Coordinates of N, CA and C in Angstrom, one line a residue:
X1 N 28.2 10.8 14.9 CA 27.1 11.0 14.0 C 27.3 10.1 12.8
X2 N 26.2 9.5 12.3 CA 26.2 8.7 11.1 C 26.5 9.5 9.9
X3 N 27.4 9.0 9.0 CA 27.6 9.6 7.7 C 26.7 8.9 6.7
X4 N 25.4 9.5 6.6 CA 24.4 8.8 5.8 C 24.8 8.8 4.3
X5 N 25.7 9.7 3.9 CA 26.1 9.7 2.5 C 26.8 8.5 2.0
X6 N 27.3 7.7 3.0 CA 28.0 6.5 2.6 C 27.1 5.2 2.6
X7 N 25.8 5.4 2.9 CA 24.9 4.3 2.9 C 24.5 4.0 1.5
X8 N 24.7 2.8 1.1 CA 24.5 2.3 -0.3 C 23.1 1.7 -0.5
X9 N 22.6 1.1 0.5 CA 21.3 0.4 0.4 C 20.1 1.4 0.6
X10 N 19.3 1.6 -0.5 CA 18.2 2.6 -0.4 C 17.2 2.3 0.7
X11 N 17.0 1.0 0.9 CA 16.0 0.6 2.0 C 16.6 1.1 3.4
X12 N 17.9 1.1 3.5 CA 18.5 1.5 4.8 C 18.3 3.1 4.9
X13 N 18.3 3.8 3.8 CA 18.0 5.2 3.9 C 16.6 5.5 4.3
X14 N 15.7 4.6 3.8 CA 14.3 4.8 4.2 C 14.1 4.5 5.7
X15 N 14.8 3.5 6.1 CA 14.7 3.1 7.6 C 15.2 4.3 8.4
X16 N 16.3 4.9 8.0 CA 16.9 6.1 8.7 C 15.9 7.2 8.7
X17 N 15.3 7.5 7.6 CA 14.3 8.6 7.5 C 13.1 8.3 8.4
X18 N 12.6 7.1 8.4 CA 11.5 6.7 9.2 C 11.8 6.9 10.7
X19 N 13.1 6.6 11.0 CA 13.5 6.7 12.4 C 13.6 8.1 12.9
X20 N 13.8 9.0 12.0 CA 14.0 10.4 12.4 C 12.7 11.2 12.4
X21 N 11.9 11.1 11.4 CA 10.7 12.0 11.3 C 9.6 11.5 12.2
X22 N 8.6 12.4 12.4 CA 7.5 12.0 13.2 C 6.5 11.2 12.4
X23 N 6.2 11.8 11.2 CA 5.2 11.1 10.3 C 5.4 11.8 8.9
X24 N 5.1 11.1 7.9 CA 5.3 11.7 6.6 C 4.3 12.7 6.3
X25 N 4.7 13.9 5.8 CA 3.7 14.9 5.5 C 4.0 15.4 4.1
X26 N 3.3 16.4 3.6 CA 3.5 17.0 2.3 C 4.9 17.4 2.0
X27 N 5.5 18.1 3.0 CA 6.9 18.6 2.7 C 7.9 17.4 2.5
X28 N 7.8 16.4 3.4 CA 8.7 15.3 3.3 C 8.5 14.6 1.9
X29 N 7.2 14.3 1.5 CA 6.9 13.7 0.3 C 7.4 14.5 -0.9
X30 N 7.3 15.8 -0.9 CA 7.7 16.6 -2.0 C 9.2 16.6 -2.1
X31 N 9.9 16.6 -0.9 CA 11.4 16.5 -0.9 C 11.9 15.2 -1.5
X32 N 11.2 14.1 -1.1 CA 11.6 12.8 -1.7 C 11.4 12.8 -3.2
X33 N 10.4 13.4 -3.7 CA 10.1 13.5 -5.1 C 11.2 14.4 -5.8
X34 N 11.5 15.5 -5.2 CA 12.4 16.5 -5.9 C 13.9 16.2 -5.6
X35 N 14.2 15.7 -4.4 CA 15.6 15.6 -4.0 C 16.1 14.1 -3.9
X36 N 15.1 13.2 -3.9 CA 15.5 11.8 -3.6 C 15.6 11.6 -2.1
X37 N 15.8 10.3 -1.7 CA 15.8 10.0 -0.3 C 17.0 10.6 0.4
X38 N 18.2 10.5 -0.3 CA 19.4 11.0 0.4 C 19.3 12.5 0.6
X39 N 18.8 13.2 -0.5 CA 18.7 14.7 -0.4 C 17.7 15.1 0.7
X40 N 16.6 14.3 0.8 CA 15.6 14.6 1.9 C 16.2 14.5 3.2
X41 N 17.0 13.4 3.5 CA 17.7 13.3 4.8 C 18.6 14.4 5.0
X42 N 19.3 14.9 4.0 CA 20.2 16.0 4.1 C 19.5 17.3 4.6
X43 N 18.3 17.5 4.2 CA 17.5 18.7 4.6 C 17.2 18.6 6.1
X44 N 17.2 17.4 6.7 CA 16.9 17.3 8.1 C 17.9 17.8 9.0
X45 N 19.2 17.9 8.5 CA 20.3 18.4 9.3 C 20.1 19.8 9.8
X46 N 19.2 20.6 9.1 CA 19.0 22.0 9.5 C 17.5 22.2 9.8
X47 N 16.9 21.1 10.3 CA 15.4 21.1 10.6 C 15.2 20.8 12.1
X48 N 14.0 20.7 12.5 CA 13.6 20.4 13.8 C 14.1 19.0 14.2
X49 N 14.5 18.2 13.2 CA 14.9 16.8 13.4 C 16.4 16.6 13.5
X50 N 17.1 17.8 13.5 CA 18.6 17.7 13.5 C 19.2 16.9 14.6
X51 N 18.6 17.0 15.8 CA 19.2 16.3 17.0 C 19.0 14.8 16.8
X52 N 17.9 14.4 16.3 CA 17.6 12.9 16.1 C 18.6 12.4 15.1
X53 N 18.8 13.1 14.0 CA 19.8 12.7 13.0 C 21.2 12.6 13.6
X54 N 21.6 13.6 14.4 CA 22.9 13.6 15.0 C 23.1 12.5 16.0
X55 N 22.1 12.1 16.6 CA 22.2 11.1 17.7 C 22.3 9.6 17.1
X56 N 22.0 9.4 15.8 CA 22.1 8.1 15.3 C 23.6 7.8 14.9
X57 N 24.1 6.7 15.4 CA 25.5 6.3 15.2 C 25.7 5.4 14.0
X58 N 24.7 4.5 13.7 CA 24.9 3.6 12.6 C 23.6 2.9 12.3
X59 N 23.4 2.5 11.0 CA 22.3 1.7 10.6 C 22.2 0.4 11.4
X60 N 23.4 -0.2 11.6 CA 23.5 -1.4 12.4 C 22.9 -1.3 13.7
X61 N 23.0 -0.2 14.4 CA 22.4 0.0 15.7 C 20.9 0.0 15.6
X62 N 20.4 0.6 14.6 CA 18.9 0.7 14.4 C 18.4 -0.7 14.2
X63 N 19.1 -1.5 13.4 CA 18.6 -2.9 13.1 C 18.7 -3.7 14.3
X64 N 19.7 -3.5 15.1 CA 19.9 -4.3 16.4 C 18.7 -4.0 17.3
X65 N 18.3 -2.7 17.4 CA 17.2 -2.3 18.2 C 15.9 -3.0 17.7
X66 N 15.7 -3.0 16.4 CA 14.5 -3.7 15.9 C 14.6 -5.2 16.2
X67 N 15.7 -5.8 16.1 CA 15.8 -7.2 16.3 C 15.6 -7.6 17.8
X68 N 16.1 -6.7 18.7 CA 16.0 -7.0 20.1 C 14.6 -6.8 20.6
X69 N 13.8 -6.0 19.9 CA 12.4 -5.8 20.2 C 11.4 -6.6 19.3
X70 N 12.0 -7.5 18.5 CA 11.2 -8.3 17.6 C 10.2 -7.5 16.7
X71 N 10.8 -6.4 16.2 CA 10.0 -5.5 15.3 C 10.6 -5.6 13.9
X72 N 9.8 -5.6 12.9 CA 10.2 -5.6 11.5 C 9.9 -4.3 10.9
X73 N 10.7 -3.9 9.9 CA 10.5 -2.7 9.2 C 10.3 -3.0 7.7
X74 N 9.3 -2.3 7.1 CA 9.1 -2.3 5.7 C 8.9 -0.9 5.1
X75 N 9.6 -0.7 4.0 CA 9.5 0.7 3.4 C 8.6 0.7 2.2
X76 N 8.3 1.9 1.8 CA 7.3 2.1 0.6 C 7.9 1.6 -0.7
X77 N 9.2 1.3 -0.7 CA 9.9 0.8 -1.9 C 9.9 -0.7 -2.0
X78 N 9.5 -1.4 -0.9 CA 9.5 -2.8 -0.9 C 8.4 -3.4 -1.8
X79 N 8.7 -4.5 -2.4 CA 7.8 -5.1 -3.4 C 6.4 -5.5 -2.8
X80 N 6.4 -5.8 -1.5 CA 5.1 -6.2 -0.9 C 4.5 -5.1 -0.1
X81 N 4.8 -3.8 -0.4 CA 4.2 -2.7 0.2 C 2.7 -2.6 -0.3
X82 N 1.8 -2.5 0.6 CA 0.3 -2.5 0.2 C 0.0 -1.4 -0.7
X83 N -0.6 -1.7 -1.8 CA -0.9 -0.7 -2.8 C -2.0 0.3 -2.3
X84 N -2.8 -0.1 -1.4 CA -3.9 0.8 -0.9 C -3.3 2.0 -0.2
X85 N -2.1 1.8 0.4 CA -1.5 2.9 1.1 C -1.1 4.0 0.1
X86 N -1.0 3.7 -1.2 CA -0.7 4.8 -2.2 C -1.8 5.8 -2.2
X87 N -3.0 5.4 -1.8 CA -4.1 6.3 -1.8 C -4.0 7.5 -0.9
X88 N -3.0 7.4 0.0 CA -2.8 8.4 1.0 C -2.0 9.6 0.4
X89 N -1.5 9.4 -0.9 CA -0.8 10.4 -1.6 C 0.4 11.0 -0.8
X90 N 0.3 12.3 -0.6 CA 1.5 12.9 0.0 C 1.7 12.7 1.5
X91 N 0.7 11.9 2.1 CA 0.9 11.5 3.5 C 1.1 10.0 3.6
X92 N 1.4 9.4 2.5 CA 1.7 7.9 2.5 C 3.0 7.7 3.4
X93 N 2.9 6.8 4.3 CA 4.1 6.6 5.2 C 5.4 6.3 4.4
X94 N 6.5 6.7 4.9 CA 7.8 6.4 4.3 C 8.0 4.9 4.5
X95 N 7.6 4.4 5.7 CA 7.7 3.0 6.0 C 6.9 2.7 7.2
X96 N 6.8 1.4 7.6 CA 6.0 1.0 8.7 C 6.8 0.0 9.6
X97 N 6.7 0.1 10.9 CA 7.3 -0.8 11.8 C 6.1 -1.8 12.2
X98 N 6.4 -3.1 12.3 CA 5.3 -4.0 12.6 C 5.7 -5.2 13.4
X99 N 4.7 -5.8 14.0 CA 4.8 -7.1 14.7 C 3.6 -7.9 14.3
X100 N 3.8 -9.1 13.9 CA 2.7 -10.0 13.5 C 2.7 -10.3 12.0
X101 N 1.6 -10.5 11.4 CA 1.5 -10.9 10.0 C 1.2 -9.8 9.1
X102 N 2.2 -9.3 8.4 CA 2.1 -8.1 7.6 C 1.1 -8.3 6.4
X103 N 1.0 -9.5 6.0 CA 0.1 -9.8 4.8 C -1.4 -9.5 5.2
X104 N -1.6 -9.4 6.5 CA -3.0 -9.0 6.9 C -3.5 -7.7 6.2
X105 N -2.6 -6.9 5.9 CA -2.9 -5.6 5.3 C -3.4 -5.7 3.9
X106 N -3.2 -6.9 3.3 CA -3.6 -7.1 1.9 C -5.1 -7.5 1.8
X107 N -5.7 -7.9 3.0 CA -7.1 -8.3 3.0 C -8.0 -7.1 3.1
X108 N -9.3 -7.4 2.7 CA -10.3 -6.3 2.9 C -10.5 -6.0 4.3
X109 N -10.6 -4.7 4.6 CA -10.6 -4.2 6.0 C -11.7 -3.2 6.3
X110 N -12.1 -3.1 7.5 CA -13.1 -2.1 8.0 C -12.5 -1.5 9.2
X111 N -12.5 -0.2 9.3 CA -12.0 0.5 10.5 C -13.2 0.8 11.4
X112 N -13.0 0.5 12.7 CA -13.9 0.8 13.7 C -13.2 1.6 14.8
X113 N -13.5 2.9 15.0 CA -12.8 3.7 16.0 C -13.8 4.5 16.7
X114 N -13.5 5.0 17.9 CA -14.4 5.8 18.6 C -13.9 6.3 19.9
X115 N -14.7 6.8 20.8 CA -14.3 7.4 22.0 C -13.7 6.5 23.0
X116 N -12.8 7.0 23.8 CA -12.2 6.3 24.9 C -13.2 6.2 26.1
X117 N -14.1 7.2 26.2 CA -15.0 7.3 27.3 C -16.3 6.7 26.9
X118 N -16.3 5.5 26.4 CA -17.5 4.8 25.9 C -18.4 4.3 27.0
X119 N -19.6 4.1 26.6 CA -20.6 3.5 27.5 C -20.5 1.9 27.4
X120 N -21.1 1.2 28.4 CA -21.2 -0.2 28.3 C -21.9 -0.6 27.0
X121 N -23.0 0.1 26.7 CA -23.8 -0.2 25.5 C -23.0 0.0 24.2
X122 N -22.2 1.1 24.2 CA -21.4 1.4 23.1 C -20.3 0.3 22.8
X123 N -19.7 -0.1 23.9 CA -18.7 -1.2 23.8 C -19.3 -2.5 23.3
X124 N -20.5 -2.8 23.8 CA -21.2 -4.0 23.3 C -21.5 -3.9 21.8
X125 N -22.0 -2.8 21.4 CA -22.3 -2.6 20.0 C -21.1 -2.7 19.1
X126 N -20.0 -2.1 19.5 CA -18.7 -2.1 18.8 C -18.2 -3.6 18.7
X127 N -18.3 -4.3 19.8 CA -17.9 -5.7 19.8 C -18.7 -6.6 18.9
X128 N -20.0 -6.4 18.9 CA -20.9 -7.1 18.1 C -20.7 -6.9 16.6
X129 N -20.5 -5.6 16.2 CA -20.3 -5.2 14.8 C -18.9 -5.8 14.3
X130 N -17.9 -5.7 15.2 CA -16.6 -6.3 14.8 C -16.7 -7.8 14.7
X131 N -17.4 -8.4 15.6 CA -17.5 -9.9 15.6 C -18.2 -10.3 14.2
X132 N -19.3 -9.7 13.9 CA -20.0 -10.0 12.7 C -19.2 -9.8 11.4
X133 N -18.5 -8.7 11.4 CA -17.7 -8.4 10.2 C -16.5 -9.3 10.1
X134 N -15.9 -9.7 11.2 CA -14.8 -10.6 11.2 C -15.2 -12.0 10.8
X135 N -16.4 -12.4 11.2 CA -16.9 -13.7 10.8 C -17.1 -13.8 9.3
X136 N -17.3 -12.6 8.7 CA -17.5 -12.5 7.2 C -16.2 -12.4 6.5
X137 N -15.1 -12.5 7.2 CA -13.7 -12.4 6.6 C -13.1 -11.1 6.5
X138 N -13.7 -10.1 7.0 CA -13.1 -8.7 7.0 C -12.1 -8.5 8.1
X139 N -11.0 -7.8 7.8 CA -10.1 -7.4 8.9 C -10.8 -6.3 9.7
X140 N -10.5 -6.2 11.0 CA -11.0 -5.1 11.8 C -9.8 -4.3 12.2
X141 N -9.8 -3.0 11.8 CA -8.7 -2.1 12.0 C -9.1 -1.1 13.1
X142 N -8.3 -0.9 14.1 CA -8.6 0.2 15.1 C -7.3 0.6 15.7
X143 N -7.4 1.5 16.7 CA -6.2 2.2 17.2 C -5.7 1.6 18.5
X144 N -6.3 0.6 19.1 CA -5.8 -0.1 20.3 C -6.1 0.6 21.6
X145 N -6.8 1.8 21.5 CA -7.1 2.5 22.7 C -8.2 1.8 23.6
X146 N -8.3 2.3 24.8 CA -9.4 1.8 25.6 C -10.7 2.3 25.0
X147 N -11.8 1.7 25.4 CA -13.1 2.1 24.9 C -13.5 1.4 23.6
X148 N -14.0 2.1 22.7 CA -14.5 1.6 21.4 C -13.5 0.8 20.7
X149 N -12.2 1.3 20.6 CA -11.2 0.7 19.9 C -10.9 -0.7 20.4
X150 N -10.8 -0.8 21.7 CA -10.5 -2.1 22.4 C -11.7 -3.1 22.2
X151 N -12.9 -2.6 22.2 CA -14.1 -3.4 22.0 C -14.1 -4.0 20.6
X152 N -13.7 -3.2 19.6 CA -13.6 -3.7 18.3 C -12.6 -4.8 18.1
X153 N -11.4 -4.6 18.7 CA -10.4 -5.6 18.6 C -10.9 -6.9 19.3
X154 N -11.5 -6.7 20.4 CA -12.0 -7.9 21.2 C -13.0 -8.7 20.4
X155 N -13.9 -7.9 19.7 CA -15.0 -8.6 18.9 C -14.3 -9.4 17.8
X156 N -13.3 -8.9 17.1 CA -12.6 -9.7 16.1 C -11.9 -10.9 16.6
X157 N -11.3 -10.7 17.8 CA -10.5 -11.8 18.3 C -11.5 -13.0 18.8
X158 N -12.6 -12.7 19.4 CA -13.5 -13.8 19.8 C -14.2 -14.4 18.6
X159 N -14.2 -13.7 17.5 CA -14.7 -14.3 16.2 C -13.6 -15.1 15.5
X160 N -12.4 -15.2 16.1 CA -11.3 -15.9 15.5 C -10.9 -15.2 14.2
X161 N -11.2 -13.9 14.1 CA -10.9 -13.1 12.9 C -9.5 -12.4 13.0
X162 N -9.3 -11.6 12.1 CA -8.0 -10.8 12.0 C -8.3 -9.4 12.4
X163 N -7.5 -8.9 13.3 CA -7.6 -7.5 13.7 C -6.2 -6.8 13.6
X164 N -6.2 -5.5 13.2 CA -5.0 -4.8 13.1 C -5.1 -3.6 14.0
X165 N -4.0 -3.4 14.8 CA -4.0 -2.2 15.8 C -2.9 -1.3 15.3
X166 N -3.3 0.0 15.1 CA -2.4 1.0 14.6 C -1.9 1.8 15.9
X167 N -0.6 1.8 16.1 CA -0.1 2.4 17.3 C 0.5 3.8 17.1
X168 N 0.3 4.7 18.1 CA 0.8 6.0 17.9 C 2.1 6.2 18.7
X169 N 2.8 5.1 18.9 CA 4.1 5.1 19.6 C 4.9 3.9 19.0
X170 N 6.2 3.9 19.5 CA 7.0 2.8 19.1 C 6.5 1.5 19.6
X171 N 6.7 0.4 18.9 CA 6.1 -0.9 19.2 C 6.7 -1.6 20.5
X172 N 7.7 -1.0 21.1 CA 8.2 -1.5 22.4 C 7.6 -0.6 23.5
X173 N 6.7 0.3 23.1 CA 6.0 1.1 24.1 C 4.5 1.1 23.9
X174 N 4.0 -0.1 23.8 CA 2.6 -0.2 23.4 C 1.7 0.6 24.4
X175 N 0.7 1.3 23.8 CA -0.2 2.1 24.5 C -1.6 1.9 24.2
X176 N -2.5 1.8 25.2 CA -2.2 1.8 26.6 C -1.7 0.5 27.1
X177 N -0.9 0.5 28.2 CA -0.3 -0.7 28.7 C -1.3 -1.6 29.3
X178 N -2.5 -1.1 29.7 CA -3.5 -2.0 30.3 C -4.1 -3.0 29.2
X179 N -3.8 -2.7 27.9 CA -4.3 -3.5 26.8 C -3.3 -4.5 26.3
X180 N -2.2 -4.7 27.1 CA -1.1 -5.5 26.6 C -1.5 -6.9 26.3
X181 N -2.4 -7.5 27.1 CA -2.8 -8.9 26.8 C -3.5 -8.9 25.4
X182 N -4.3 -7.9 25.1 CA -5.0 -7.9 23.8 C -4.0 -7.7 22.7
X183 N -3.0 -6.8 22.9 CA -2.0 -6.6 21.9 C -1.2 -7.9 21.6
X184 N -0.9 -8.6 22.6 CA -0.2 -9.9 22.4 C -1.0 -10.9 21.6
X185 N -2.3 -10.9 21.9 CA -3.2 -11.8 21.1 C -3.2 -11.3 19.6
X186 N -3.3 -10.0 19.4 CA -3.3 -9.5 18.1 C -2.0 -9.9 17.3
X187 N -0.9 -9.8 18.0 CA 0.4 -10.2 17.3 C 0.3 -11.6 16.8
X188 N -0.3 -12.5 17.6 CA -0.3 -13.9 17.2 C -1.1 -14.2 15.9
X189 N -2.2 -13.5 15.7 CA -3.0 -13.8 14.6 C -3.2 -12.6 13.6
X190 N -2.9 -11.4 14.0 CA -3.1 -10.2 13.2 C -1.9 -9.4 13.1
X191 N -2.0 -8.1 13.4 CA -0.9 -7.2 13.1 C -0.9 -5.9 14.0
X192 N 0.2 -5.6 14.5 CA 0.4 -4.3 15.1 C 1.3 -3.5 14.2
X193 N 0.9 -2.3 13.9 CA 1.8 -1.4 13.0 C 1.9 0.0 13.6
X194 N 3.0 0.6 13.2 CA 3.2 2.0 13.6 C 4.2 2.7 12.6
X195 N 4.0 4.0 12.5 CA 4.9 4.8 11.7 C 6.2 5.1 12.5
X196 N 6.1 4.8 13.8 CA 7.1 5.3 14.8 C 8.1 4.3 15.2
X197 N 9.3 4.6 15.3 CA 10.4 3.6 15.6 C 10.3 3.3 17.1
X198 N 11.1 2.2 17.5 CA 11.1 1.9 18.9 C 11.6 3.1 19.8
X199 N 11.0 3.1 21.0 CA 11.4 4.1 22.0 C 10.7 5.5 21.8
X200 N 9.9 5.6 20.7 CA 9.2 6.9 20.5 C 7.9 6.8 21.3
X201 N 7.7 7.9 22.1 CA 6.5 7.9 22.9 C 5.3 8.5 22.2
X202 N 4.1 8.1 22.5 CA 2.9 8.7 21.9 C 2.7 10.1 22.4
X203 N 2.1 10.9 21.6 CA 1.8 12.3 21.9 C 0.5 12.7 21.2
X204 N 0.0 13.9 21.4 CA -1.2 14.4 20.8 C -1.2 14.3 19.3
X205 N -0.1 14.7 18.7 CA 0.0 14.7 17.3 C 0.0 13.3 16.7
X206 N 0.8 12.4 17.4 CA 0.8 11.0 16.9 C -0.5 10.3 17.0
X207 N -1.3 10.6 18.0 CA -2.7 10.1 18.2 C -3.5 10.5 17.0
X208 N -3.4 11.7 16.5 CA -4.2 12.2 15.4 C -3.7 11.5 14.1
X209 N -2.3 11.4 14.0 CA -1.8 10.9 12.8 C -2.1 9.4 12.5
X210 N -2.2 8.6 13.6 CA -2.5 7.2 13.5 C -3.9 6.9 12.9
X211 N -4.8 8.0 13.0 CA -6.1 7.8 12.4 C -6.2 7.8 10.9
X212 N -5.1 8.3 10.3 CA -5.1 8.3 8.8 C -5.1 6.9 8.2

């Protein structure tokens, strides 16, 4: 088990916390405010996250996993952390894992999300709206799912615009797998982001969390 008390780099502590928790909530945020990042991690030893904390051997192993999957991590204490994420208050992510161009988050964006069981007409409308907005220089943000989400990403891509896909799983487990070609195109010109570390599977809670 990793002795996190010996970690000197604050960003490494944020990476560790992001690796362990599911998503930042009011309790985690309050603990960071009251106890600091190290004290917050210490509380996890007696929480539902204790097994995840125990299973981590070293920060070096986490970084090797990121590197081998070509994933980058940024924490909320980094100088280029997007200021608009501060608006999320006590559910502001501790950090984000990403592939692609992180500076895309600094541009003006519009979110287009909807049902997975969309109609042909609904998909066409979503594609057209995304296309028009992307042509005007707006980023198109969606969740990467089949249906309306995928149509929105597609519209931005054919407009040669920027689109951002927020994933509810680790970025080496892109979901749904049938959209992998689209995800690869997004990485080239836009951004894939997730609160979740590599090897974390999507679940009902993470699908709801990624909508924030």
